[in-house]
Short mmCIF file of C-alpha atoms (C1' of nucleotides) in Angstrom, two decimals:
data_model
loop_
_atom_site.label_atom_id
_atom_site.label_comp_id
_atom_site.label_asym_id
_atom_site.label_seq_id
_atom_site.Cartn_x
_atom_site.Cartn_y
_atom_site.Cartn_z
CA UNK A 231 0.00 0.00 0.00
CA UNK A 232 1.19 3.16 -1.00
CA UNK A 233 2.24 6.62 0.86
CA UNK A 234 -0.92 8.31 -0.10
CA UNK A 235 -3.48 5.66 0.63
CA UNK A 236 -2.21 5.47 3.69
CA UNK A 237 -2.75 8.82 4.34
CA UNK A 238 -6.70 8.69 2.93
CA UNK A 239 -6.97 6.12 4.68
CA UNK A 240 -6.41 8.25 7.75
CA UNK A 241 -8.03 10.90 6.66
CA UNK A 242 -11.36 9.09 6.28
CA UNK A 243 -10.74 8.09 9.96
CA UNK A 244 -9.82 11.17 10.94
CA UNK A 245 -13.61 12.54 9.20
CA UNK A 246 -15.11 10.05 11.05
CA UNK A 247 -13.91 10.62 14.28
CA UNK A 248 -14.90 14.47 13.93
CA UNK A 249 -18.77 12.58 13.09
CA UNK A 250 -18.68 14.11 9.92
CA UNK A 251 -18.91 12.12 6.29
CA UNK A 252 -16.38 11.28 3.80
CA UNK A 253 -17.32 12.42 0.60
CA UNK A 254 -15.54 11.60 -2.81
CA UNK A 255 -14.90 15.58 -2.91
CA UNK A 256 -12.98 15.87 0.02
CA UNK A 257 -10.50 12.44 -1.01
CA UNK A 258 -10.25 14.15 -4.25
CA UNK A 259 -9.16 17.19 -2.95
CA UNK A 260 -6.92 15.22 -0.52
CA UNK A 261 -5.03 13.11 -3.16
CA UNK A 262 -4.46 16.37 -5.41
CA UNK A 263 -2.95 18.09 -2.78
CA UNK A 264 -0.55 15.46 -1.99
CA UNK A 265 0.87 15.16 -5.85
CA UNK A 266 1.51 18.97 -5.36
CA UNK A 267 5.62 19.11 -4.85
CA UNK A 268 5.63 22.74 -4.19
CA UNK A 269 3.56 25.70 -2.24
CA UNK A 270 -0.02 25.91 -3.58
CA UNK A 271 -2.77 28.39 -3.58
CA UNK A 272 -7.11 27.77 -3.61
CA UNK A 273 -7.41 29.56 -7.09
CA UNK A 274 -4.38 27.05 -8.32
CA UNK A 275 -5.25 23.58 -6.54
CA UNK A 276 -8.74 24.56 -8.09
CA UNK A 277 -7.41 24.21 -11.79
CA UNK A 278 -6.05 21.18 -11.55
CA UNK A 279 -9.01 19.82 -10.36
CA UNK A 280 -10.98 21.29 -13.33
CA UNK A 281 -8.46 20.71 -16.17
CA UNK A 282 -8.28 17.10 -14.95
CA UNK A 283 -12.26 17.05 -15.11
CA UNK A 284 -13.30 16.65 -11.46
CA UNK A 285 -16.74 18.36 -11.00
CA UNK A 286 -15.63 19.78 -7.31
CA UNK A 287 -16.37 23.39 -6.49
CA UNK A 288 -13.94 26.40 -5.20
CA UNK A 289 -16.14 26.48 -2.29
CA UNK A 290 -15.45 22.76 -1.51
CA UNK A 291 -11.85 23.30 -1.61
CA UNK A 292 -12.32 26.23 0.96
CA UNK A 293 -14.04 23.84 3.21
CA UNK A 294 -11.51 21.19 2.52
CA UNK A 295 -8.44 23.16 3.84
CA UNK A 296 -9.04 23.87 7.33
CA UNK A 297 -9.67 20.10 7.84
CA UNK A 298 -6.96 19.08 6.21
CA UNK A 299 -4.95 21.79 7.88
CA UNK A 300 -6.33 20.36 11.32
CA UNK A 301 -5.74 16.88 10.54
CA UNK A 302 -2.08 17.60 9.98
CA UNK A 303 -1.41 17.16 6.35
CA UNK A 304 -1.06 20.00 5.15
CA UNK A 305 -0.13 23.75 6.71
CA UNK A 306 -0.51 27.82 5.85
CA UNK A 307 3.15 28.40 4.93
CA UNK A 308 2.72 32.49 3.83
CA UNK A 309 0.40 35.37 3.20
CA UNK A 310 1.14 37.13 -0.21
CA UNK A 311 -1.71 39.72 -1.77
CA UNK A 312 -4.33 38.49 0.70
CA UNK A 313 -4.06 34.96 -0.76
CA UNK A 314 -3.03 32.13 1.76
CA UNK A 315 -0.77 29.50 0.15
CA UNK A 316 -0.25 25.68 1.58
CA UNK A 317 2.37 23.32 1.39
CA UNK A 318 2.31 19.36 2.65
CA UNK A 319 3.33 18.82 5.31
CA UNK A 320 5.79 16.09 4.75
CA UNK A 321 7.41 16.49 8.33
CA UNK A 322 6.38 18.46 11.02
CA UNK A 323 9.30 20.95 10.52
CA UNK A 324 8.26 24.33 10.15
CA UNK A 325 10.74 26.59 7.83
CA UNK A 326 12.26 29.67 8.31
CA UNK A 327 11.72 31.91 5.25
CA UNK A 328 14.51 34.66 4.85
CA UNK A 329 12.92 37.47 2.41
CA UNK A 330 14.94 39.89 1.05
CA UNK A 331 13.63 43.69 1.39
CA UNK A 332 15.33 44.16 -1.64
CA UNK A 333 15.44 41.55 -4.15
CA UNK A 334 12.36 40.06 -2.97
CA UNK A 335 13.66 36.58 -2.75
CA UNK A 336 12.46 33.87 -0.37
CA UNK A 337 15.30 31.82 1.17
CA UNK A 338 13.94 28.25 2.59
CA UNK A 339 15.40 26.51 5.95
CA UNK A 340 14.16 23.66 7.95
CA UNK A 341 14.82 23.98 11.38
CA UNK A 342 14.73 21.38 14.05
CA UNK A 343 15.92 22.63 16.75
CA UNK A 344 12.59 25.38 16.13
CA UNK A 345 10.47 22.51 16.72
CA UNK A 346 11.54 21.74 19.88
CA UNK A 347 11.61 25.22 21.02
CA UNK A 348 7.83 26.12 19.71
CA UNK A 349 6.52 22.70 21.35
CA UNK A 350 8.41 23.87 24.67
CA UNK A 351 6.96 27.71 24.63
CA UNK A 352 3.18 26.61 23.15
CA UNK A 353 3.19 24.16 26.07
CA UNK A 354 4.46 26.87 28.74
CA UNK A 355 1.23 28.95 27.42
CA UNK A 356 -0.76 26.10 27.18
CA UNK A 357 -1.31 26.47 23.47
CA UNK A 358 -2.05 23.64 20.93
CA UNK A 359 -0.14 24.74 17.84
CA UNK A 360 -1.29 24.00 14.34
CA UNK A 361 1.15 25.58 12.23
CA UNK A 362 3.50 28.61 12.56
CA UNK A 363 5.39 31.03 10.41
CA UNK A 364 8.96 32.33 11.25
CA UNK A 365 10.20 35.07 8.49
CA UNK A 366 13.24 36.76 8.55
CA UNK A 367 13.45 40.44 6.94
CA UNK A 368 16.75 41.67 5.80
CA UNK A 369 19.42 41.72 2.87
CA UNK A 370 20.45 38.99 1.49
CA UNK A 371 24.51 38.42 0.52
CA UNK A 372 23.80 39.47 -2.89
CA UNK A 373 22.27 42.61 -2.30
CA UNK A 374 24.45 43.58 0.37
CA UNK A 375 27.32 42.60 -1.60
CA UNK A 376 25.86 45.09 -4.68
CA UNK A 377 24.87 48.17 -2.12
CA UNK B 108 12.42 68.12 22.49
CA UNK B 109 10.33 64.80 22.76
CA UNK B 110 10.92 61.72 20.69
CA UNK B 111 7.51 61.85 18.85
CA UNK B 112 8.61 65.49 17.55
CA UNK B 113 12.20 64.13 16.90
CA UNK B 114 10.83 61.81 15.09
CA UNK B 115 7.75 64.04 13.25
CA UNK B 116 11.36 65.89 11.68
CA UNK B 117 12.97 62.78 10.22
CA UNK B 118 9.44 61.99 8.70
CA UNK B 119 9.31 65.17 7.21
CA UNK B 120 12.55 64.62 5.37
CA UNK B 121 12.02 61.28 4.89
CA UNK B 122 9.00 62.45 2.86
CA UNK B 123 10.79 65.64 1.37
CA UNK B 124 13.66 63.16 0.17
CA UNK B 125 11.30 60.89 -1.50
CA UNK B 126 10.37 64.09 -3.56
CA UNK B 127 6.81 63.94 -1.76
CA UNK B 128 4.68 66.48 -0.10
CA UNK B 129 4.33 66.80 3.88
CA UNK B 130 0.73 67.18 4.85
CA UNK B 131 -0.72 67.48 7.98
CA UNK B 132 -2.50 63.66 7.06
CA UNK B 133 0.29 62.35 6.97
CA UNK B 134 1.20 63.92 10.18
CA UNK B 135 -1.68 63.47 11.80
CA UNK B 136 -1.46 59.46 11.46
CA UNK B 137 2.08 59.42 12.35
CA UNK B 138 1.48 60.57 15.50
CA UNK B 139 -1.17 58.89 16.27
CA UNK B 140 0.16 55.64 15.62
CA UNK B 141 3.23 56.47 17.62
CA UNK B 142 0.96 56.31 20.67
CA UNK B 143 -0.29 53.15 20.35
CA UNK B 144 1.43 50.91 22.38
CA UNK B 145 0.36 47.70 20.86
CA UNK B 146 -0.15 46.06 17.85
CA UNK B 147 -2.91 48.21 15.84
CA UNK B 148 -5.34 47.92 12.09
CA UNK B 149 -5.71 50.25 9.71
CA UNK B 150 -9.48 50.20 11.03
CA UNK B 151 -8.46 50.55 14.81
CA UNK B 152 -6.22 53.68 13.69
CA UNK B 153 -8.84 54.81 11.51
CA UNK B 154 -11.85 54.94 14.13
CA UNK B 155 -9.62 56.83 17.16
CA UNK B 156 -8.35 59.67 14.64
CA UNK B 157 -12.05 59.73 13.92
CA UNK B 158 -13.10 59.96 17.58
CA UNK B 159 -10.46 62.61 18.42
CA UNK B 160 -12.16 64.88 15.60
CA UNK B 161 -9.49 63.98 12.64
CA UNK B 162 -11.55 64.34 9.13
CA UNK B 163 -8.44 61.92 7.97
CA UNK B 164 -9.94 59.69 5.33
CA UNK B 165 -9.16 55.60 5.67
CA UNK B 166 -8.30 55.53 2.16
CA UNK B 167 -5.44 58.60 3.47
CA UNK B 168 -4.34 55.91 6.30
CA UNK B 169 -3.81 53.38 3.72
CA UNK B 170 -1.89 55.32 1.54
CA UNK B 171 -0.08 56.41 4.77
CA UNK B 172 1.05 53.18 6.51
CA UNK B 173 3.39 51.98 3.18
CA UNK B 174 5.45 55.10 3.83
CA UNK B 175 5.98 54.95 7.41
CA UNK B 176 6.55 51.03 6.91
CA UNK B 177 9.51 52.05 4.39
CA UNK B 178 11.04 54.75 6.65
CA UNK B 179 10.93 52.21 9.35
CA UNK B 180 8.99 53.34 11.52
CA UNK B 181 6.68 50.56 11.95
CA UNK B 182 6.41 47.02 10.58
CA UNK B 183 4.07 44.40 10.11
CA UNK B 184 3.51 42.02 12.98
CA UNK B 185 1.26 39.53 11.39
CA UNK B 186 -1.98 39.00 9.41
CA UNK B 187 -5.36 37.56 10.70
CA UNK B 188 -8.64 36.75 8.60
CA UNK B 189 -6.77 39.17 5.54
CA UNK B 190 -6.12 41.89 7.92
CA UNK B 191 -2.36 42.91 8.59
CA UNK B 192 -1.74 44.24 11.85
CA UNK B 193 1.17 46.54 12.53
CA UNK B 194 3.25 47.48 15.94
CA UNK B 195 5.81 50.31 16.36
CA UNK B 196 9.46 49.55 15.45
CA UNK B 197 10.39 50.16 19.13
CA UNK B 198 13.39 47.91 19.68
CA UNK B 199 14.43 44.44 17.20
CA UNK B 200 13.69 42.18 19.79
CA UNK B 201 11.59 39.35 17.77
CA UNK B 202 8.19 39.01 19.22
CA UNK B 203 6.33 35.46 19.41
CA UNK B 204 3.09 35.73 19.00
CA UNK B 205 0.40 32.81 19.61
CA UNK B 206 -2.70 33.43 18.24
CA UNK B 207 -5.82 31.68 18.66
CA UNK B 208 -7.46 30.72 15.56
CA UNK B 209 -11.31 31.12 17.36
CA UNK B 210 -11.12 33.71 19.80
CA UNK B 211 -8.61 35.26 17.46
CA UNK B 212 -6.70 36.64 20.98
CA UNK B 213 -3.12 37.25 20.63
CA UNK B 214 -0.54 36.47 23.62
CA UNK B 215 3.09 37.69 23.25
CA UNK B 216 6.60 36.69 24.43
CA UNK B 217 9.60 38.02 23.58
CA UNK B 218 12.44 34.99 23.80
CA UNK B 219 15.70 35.75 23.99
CA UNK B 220 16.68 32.59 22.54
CA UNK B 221 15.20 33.17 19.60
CA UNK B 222 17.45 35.97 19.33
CA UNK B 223 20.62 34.71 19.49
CA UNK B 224 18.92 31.17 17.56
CA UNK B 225 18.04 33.41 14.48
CA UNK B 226 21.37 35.67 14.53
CA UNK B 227 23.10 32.19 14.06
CA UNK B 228 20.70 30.69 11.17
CA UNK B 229 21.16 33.82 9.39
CA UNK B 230 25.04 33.74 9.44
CA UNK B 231 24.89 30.50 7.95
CA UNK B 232 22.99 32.19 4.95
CA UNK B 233 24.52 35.02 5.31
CA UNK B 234 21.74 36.68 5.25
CA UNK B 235 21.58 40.05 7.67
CA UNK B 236 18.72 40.46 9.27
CA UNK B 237 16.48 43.43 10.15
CA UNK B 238 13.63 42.47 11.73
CA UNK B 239 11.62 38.91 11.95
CA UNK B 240 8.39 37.81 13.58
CA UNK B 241 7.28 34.08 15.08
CA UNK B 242 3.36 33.43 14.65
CA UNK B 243 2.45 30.43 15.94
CA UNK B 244 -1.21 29.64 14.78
CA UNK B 245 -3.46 27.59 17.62
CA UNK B 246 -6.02 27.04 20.21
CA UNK B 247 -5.56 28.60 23.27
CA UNK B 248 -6.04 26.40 26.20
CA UNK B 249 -9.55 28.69 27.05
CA UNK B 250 -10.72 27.92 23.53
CA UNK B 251 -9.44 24.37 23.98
CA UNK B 252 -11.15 23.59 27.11
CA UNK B 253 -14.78 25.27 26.00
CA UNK B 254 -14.49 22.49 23.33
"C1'" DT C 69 -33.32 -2.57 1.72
"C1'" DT C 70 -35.78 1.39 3.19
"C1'" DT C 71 -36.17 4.98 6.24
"C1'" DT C 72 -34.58 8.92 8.38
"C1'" DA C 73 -31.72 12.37 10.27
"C1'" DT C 74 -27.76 14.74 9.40
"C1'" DC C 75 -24.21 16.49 6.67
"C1'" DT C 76 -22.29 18.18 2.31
"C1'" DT C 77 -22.51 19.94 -2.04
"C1'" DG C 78 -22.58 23.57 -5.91
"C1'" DA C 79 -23.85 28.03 -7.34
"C1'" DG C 80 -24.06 32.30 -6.54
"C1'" DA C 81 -24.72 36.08 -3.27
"C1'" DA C 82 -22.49 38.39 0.42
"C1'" DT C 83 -18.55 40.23 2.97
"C1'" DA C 84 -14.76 42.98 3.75
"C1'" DA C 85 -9.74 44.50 3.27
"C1'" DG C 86 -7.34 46.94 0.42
"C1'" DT C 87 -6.81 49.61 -4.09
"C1'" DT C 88 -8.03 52.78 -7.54
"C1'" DT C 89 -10.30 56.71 -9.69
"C1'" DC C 90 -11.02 61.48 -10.19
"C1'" DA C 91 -12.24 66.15 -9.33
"C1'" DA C 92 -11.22 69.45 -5.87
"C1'" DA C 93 -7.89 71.04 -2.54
"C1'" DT C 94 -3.20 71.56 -0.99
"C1'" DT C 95 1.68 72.01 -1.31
"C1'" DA C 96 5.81 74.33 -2.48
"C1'" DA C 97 8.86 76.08 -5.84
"C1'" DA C 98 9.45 79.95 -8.87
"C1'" DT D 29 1.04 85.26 -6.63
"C1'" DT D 30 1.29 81.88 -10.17
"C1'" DT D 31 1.78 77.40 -11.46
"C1'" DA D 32 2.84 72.56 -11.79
"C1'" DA D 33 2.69 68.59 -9.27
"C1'" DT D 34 0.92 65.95 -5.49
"C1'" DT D 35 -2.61 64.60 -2.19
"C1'" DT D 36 -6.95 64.35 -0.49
"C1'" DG D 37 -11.85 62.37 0.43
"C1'" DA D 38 -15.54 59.77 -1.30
"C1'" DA D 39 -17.08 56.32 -3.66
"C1'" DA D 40 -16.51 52.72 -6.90
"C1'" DC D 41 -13.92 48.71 -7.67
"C1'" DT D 42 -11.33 44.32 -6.96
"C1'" DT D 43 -10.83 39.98 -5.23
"C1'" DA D 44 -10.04 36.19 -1.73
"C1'" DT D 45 -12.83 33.99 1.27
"C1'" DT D 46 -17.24 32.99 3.62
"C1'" DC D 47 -22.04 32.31 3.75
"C1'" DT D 48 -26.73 30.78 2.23
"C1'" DC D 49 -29.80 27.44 0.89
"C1'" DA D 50 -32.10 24.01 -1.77
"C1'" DA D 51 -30.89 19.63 -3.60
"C1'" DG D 52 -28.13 15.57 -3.15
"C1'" DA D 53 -25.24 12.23 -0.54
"C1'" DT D 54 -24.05 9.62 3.57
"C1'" DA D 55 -24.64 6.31 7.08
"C1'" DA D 56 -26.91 4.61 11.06
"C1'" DA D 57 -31.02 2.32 12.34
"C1'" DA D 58 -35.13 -0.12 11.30
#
DNA sequence: TTTTATCTTGAGAATAAGTTTCAAATTAAA
DNA sequence: TTTAATTTGAAACTTATTCTCAAGATAAAA
C-alpha cells in the first residue's frame, strides 16, 4: 500500500472521528494536494481539479483546507496579496523563510531545533499549535554585496 | 524636544527626500500611531483619529502606513482573517506571538533565545537580518477547554 | 433494503480588506 | 502670486474567502 493511501486512509478516519462524512470531494481534494511538490494556492489547486475534469467546487476546496490543515497534512506556509498558500506537510518541521527587502527573494530553511523550542513555549502557554510562520526580513549576501 | 517630535522631523525629510509632499494627514497618522502601544489595524487607527475629531480619510491611512513602513517606523507584525496588523518599530527584539485561531486573541513573548537562535541561522545564509516575527497559529487552552 | 436524520454539495450572493479613480484642494517652488 | 505637481476624500472597484440554501449524498437504524 502506497504513501498516499495510507494517508486517505487516515483521513477518512480522521472525518469520522470528527462525526462528519467522507465524501468523494474531500479524497479528491486530498489526493491532489498530496501530488503537489511545491507551495499551492485555492485559485491554483482549483485548476487542476478542473483541467483534470473533477466536477468539485472552489467552495469545496475552501471547506476542505481547514480540515486538512487540522488533521495535519497539510499547513498555511505564507500570506502574499491576501491569498493564503499551503504546502504538505511532509514532516512536522516548520521553515524559516529569509525574504529579502530588496530583491524580494524567499530563502527556505528547515529547522529542528525550532520545533523543539515552539513545542516547549506553546506548552508553557498552554497552546495547541497548528502551524507557525517564522520570516526573517533583511538583505540577502547578494544585495548587500551590490549596495 | 520629545521623541515623537524628533521623530515628526525625520518623517518630514524622509518624505521631502522621496520628492513627496508633507501634509498634515500624513502627520496626523504618524502621531497617532506612535501612541499606540500595541499592535494596531488600519481600522483601529482609523476609528480613534475619527473619535479625536481627525476628518483623515481611511483611504489617506492606507496610503499612509506603506510610507511609514519604508522609513521604518513601523512594521508588520502579522496578518489575521486578511487583515495585517502593525506594531511600532520600538526595539528588534523578535516578538512570538500565539494566536488563537477562534477567539482570534493574541498572547506575546519576547524569547531571547530566539534571538541569538536566528542571529546564528542567518550567518549560515549570510543573510543580515532586520527584523523577523514568530506566529504560531493555535487554540488557546480557554478555547481548547470550552471544546 | 428502506427509512430517516444529518451532513455536504454547488452556485451564486455576500462580505470585507485593500486599491483605484477622479475632481477638488493643498503644497511648495518659482 | 502663479503654477505645476501631489494629495486628499468619497465612492466605486477588486478579489479572496465565507455564507446561504435548496438539492443531493451519507450512514446509522429499522
Amino acid at each position: 500500500m502506497g504513501v498516499t493511501s495510507e494517508i486517505v486512509k487516515d483521513f477518512k478516519k480522521f472525518i469520522k472521528k470528527k462525526g462528519l462524512k467522507y465524501t468523494s470531494e474531500r479524497e479528491e481534494i486530498l489526493k491532489e494536494i498530496l501530488k503537489s511538490k511545491q507551495h499551492f494556492d485555492v485559485d491554483g489547486l482549483y485548476m487542476k481539479l478542473r483541467k483534470k475534469g473533477s466536477k468539485v467546487s472552489k467552495a469545496s476546496v475552501y471547506r476542505t483546507i481547514p480540515l486538512l490543515v487540522e488533521a495535519g497534512y497539510i499547513q498555511e506556509v505564507y500570506k502574499q496579496d491576501s491569498r493564503s498558500y499551503y504546502e504538505v506537510t511532509l514532516d512536522k518541521l516548520p521553515h524559516i523563510h529569509f525574504i529579502c527587502i530588496k530583491c524580494k527573494g524567499v530563502d527556505e530553511i528547515i529547522d529542528e531545533y525550532l520545533v523543539e523550542h515552539i513545542q516547549k513555549k506553546a506548552k508553557e502557554k498552554k497552546y495547541t499549535p497548528l502551524t507557525y510562520h517564522l520570516e526573517i526580513f533583511g538583505i540577502c549576501h547578494k544585495c548587500k554585496e551590490e549596495g
